[in-house]
Short mmCIF file of C-alpha atoms in Angstrom, two decimals:
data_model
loop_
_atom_site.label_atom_id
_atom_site.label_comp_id
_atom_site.label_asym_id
_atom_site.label_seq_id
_atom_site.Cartn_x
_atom_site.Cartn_y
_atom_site.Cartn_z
CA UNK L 297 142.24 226.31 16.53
CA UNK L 298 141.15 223.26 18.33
CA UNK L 299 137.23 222.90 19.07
CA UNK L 300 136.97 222.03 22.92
CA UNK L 301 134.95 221.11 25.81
CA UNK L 302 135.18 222.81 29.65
CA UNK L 303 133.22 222.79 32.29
CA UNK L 304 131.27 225.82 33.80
CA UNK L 305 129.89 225.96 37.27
CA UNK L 306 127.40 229.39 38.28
CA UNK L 307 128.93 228.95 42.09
CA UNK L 308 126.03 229.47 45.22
CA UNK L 309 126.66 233.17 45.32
CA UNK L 310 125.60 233.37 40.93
CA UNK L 311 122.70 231.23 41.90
CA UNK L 312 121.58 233.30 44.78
CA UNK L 313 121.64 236.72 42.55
CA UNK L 314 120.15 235.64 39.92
CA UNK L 315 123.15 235.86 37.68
CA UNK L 316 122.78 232.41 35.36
CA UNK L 317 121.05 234.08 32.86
CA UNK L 318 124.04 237.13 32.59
CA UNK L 319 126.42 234.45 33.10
CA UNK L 320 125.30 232.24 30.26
CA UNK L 321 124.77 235.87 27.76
CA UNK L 322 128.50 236.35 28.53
CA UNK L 323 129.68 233.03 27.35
CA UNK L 324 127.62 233.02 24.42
CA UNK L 325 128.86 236.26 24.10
CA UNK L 326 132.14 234.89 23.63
CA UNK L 327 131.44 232.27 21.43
CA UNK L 328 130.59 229.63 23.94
CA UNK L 329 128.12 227.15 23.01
CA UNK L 330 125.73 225.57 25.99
CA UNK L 331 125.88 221.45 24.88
CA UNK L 332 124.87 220.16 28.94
CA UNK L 333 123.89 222.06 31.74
CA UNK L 334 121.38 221.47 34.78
CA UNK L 335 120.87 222.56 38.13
CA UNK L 336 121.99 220.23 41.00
CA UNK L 337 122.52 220.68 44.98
CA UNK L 338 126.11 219.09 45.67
CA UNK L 339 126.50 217.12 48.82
CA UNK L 340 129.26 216.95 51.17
CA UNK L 341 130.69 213.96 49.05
CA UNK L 342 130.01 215.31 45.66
CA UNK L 343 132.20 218.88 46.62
CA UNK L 344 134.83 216.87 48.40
CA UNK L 345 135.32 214.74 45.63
CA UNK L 346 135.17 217.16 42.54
CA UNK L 347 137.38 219.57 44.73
CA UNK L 348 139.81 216.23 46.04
CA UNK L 349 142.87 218.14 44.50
CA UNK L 350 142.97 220.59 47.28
CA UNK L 351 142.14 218.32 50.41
CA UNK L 352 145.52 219.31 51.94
CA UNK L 353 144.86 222.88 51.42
CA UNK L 354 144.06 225.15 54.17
CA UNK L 355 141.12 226.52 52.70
CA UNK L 356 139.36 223.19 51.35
CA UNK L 357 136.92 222.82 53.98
CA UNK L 358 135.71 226.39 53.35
CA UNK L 359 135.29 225.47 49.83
CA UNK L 360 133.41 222.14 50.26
CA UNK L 361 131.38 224.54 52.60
CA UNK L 362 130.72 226.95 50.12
CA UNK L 363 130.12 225.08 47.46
CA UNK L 364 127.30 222.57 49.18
CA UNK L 365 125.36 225.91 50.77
CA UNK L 366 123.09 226.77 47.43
CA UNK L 367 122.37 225.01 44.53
CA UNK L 368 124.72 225.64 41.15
CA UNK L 369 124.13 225.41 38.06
CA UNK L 370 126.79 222.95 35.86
CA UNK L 371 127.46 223.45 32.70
CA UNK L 372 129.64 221.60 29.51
CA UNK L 373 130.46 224.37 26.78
CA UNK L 374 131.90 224.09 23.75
CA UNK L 375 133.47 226.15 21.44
CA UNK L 376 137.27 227.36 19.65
CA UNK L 377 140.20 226.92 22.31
CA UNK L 378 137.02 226.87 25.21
CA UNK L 379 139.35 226.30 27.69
CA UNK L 380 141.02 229.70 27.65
CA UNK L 381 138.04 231.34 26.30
CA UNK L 382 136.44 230.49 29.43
CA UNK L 383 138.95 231.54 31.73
CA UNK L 384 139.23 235.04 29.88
CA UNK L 385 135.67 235.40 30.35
CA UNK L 386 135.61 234.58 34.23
CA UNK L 387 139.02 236.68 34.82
CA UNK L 388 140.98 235.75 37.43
CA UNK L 389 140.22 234.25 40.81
CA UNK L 390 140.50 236.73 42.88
CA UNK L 391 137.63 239.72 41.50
CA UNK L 392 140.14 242.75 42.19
CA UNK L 393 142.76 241.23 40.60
CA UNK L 394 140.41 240.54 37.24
CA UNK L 395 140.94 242.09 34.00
CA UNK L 396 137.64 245.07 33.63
CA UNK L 397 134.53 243.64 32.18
CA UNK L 398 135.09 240.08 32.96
CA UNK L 399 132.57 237.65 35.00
CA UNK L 400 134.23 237.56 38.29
CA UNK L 401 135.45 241.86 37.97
CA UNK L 402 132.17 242.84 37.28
CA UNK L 403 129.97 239.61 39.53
CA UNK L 404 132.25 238.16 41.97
CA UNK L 405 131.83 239.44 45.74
CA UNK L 406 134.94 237.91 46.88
CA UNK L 407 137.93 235.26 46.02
CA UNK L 408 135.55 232.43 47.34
CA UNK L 409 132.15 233.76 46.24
CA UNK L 410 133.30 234.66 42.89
CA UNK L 411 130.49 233.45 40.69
CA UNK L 412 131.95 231.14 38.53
CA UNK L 413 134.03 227.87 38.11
CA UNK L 414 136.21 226.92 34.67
CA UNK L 415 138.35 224.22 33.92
CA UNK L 416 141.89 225.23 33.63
CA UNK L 417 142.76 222.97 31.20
CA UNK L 418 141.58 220.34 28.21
CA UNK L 419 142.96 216.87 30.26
CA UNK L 420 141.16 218.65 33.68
CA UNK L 421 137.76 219.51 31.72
CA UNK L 422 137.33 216.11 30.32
CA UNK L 423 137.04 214.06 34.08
CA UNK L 424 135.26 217.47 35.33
CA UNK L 425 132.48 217.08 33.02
CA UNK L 426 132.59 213.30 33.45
CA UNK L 427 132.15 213.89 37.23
CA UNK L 428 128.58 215.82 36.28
CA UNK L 429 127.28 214.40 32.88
CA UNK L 430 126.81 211.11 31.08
CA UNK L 431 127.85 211.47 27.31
CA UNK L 432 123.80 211.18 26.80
CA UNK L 433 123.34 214.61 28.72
CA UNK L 434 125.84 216.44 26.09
CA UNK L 435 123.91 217.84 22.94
CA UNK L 436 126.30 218.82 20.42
CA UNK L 437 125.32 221.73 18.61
CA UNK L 438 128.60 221.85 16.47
#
């Protein structure tokens, strides 16, 4: 097993409901260390960027939307295989369509509030963290 980095965003809707606190316990939970993490507001720019992959789909501009209307909470884990370990945890996008007991079955209000944001994979979690953090705002704890 390979020890990994990902990214993990607590979306507007987490923030909102108080949920970082049952969102980071689940993690942990899992095996999930904490090694960055801060609160930030994104801007317009900031959620167009990190989202750029899906400017030509039809429901970016929602998502930039969403995304810049609370404050979220960013977050670099690390851990065994933390890129999949992450996504188990969250479930899948959509909450009714997520396996019992994960993040976005038991959290998520819809497929665009849905709590939480993971990496999908290792090449994608490396420039996702480097879009939030400076390799001084990482703490191993390996």
């Amino acid at each position: 097993m390979a020890l990994e980095r990902t990214l993990s965003i607590v979306k507007p809707d987490g923030v909102t409901r108080n949920l970082i606190g049952e969102v980071v316990r689940r993690l942990e939970r899992a095996g999930l260390k904490v090694v960055g993490s801060r609160m930030i507001r994104l801007s317009k720019g900031d959620a167009e960027g990190f989202y750029a992959v899906h400017r030509e789909r039809p429901f970016f501009n929602d998502l930039v939307r969403y995304m810049t209307s609370g404050p979220v909470v960013v977050q670099v884990l690390e851990g065994e295989n933390a890129v999949a370990k992450n996504r188990e945890v969250m479930g899948a996008t959509d909450p009714k369509k997520a396996a019992p007991g994960t993040i976005r079955a038991d959290l998520a209000e819809s497929i665009e509030a849905n709590t939480v944001h993971g990496s999908d994979s290792v090449d994608n979690a490396k420039v996702e963290i480097d879009y939030f953090f400076k390799a001084a705002d990482i703490c191993p704890r390996s």
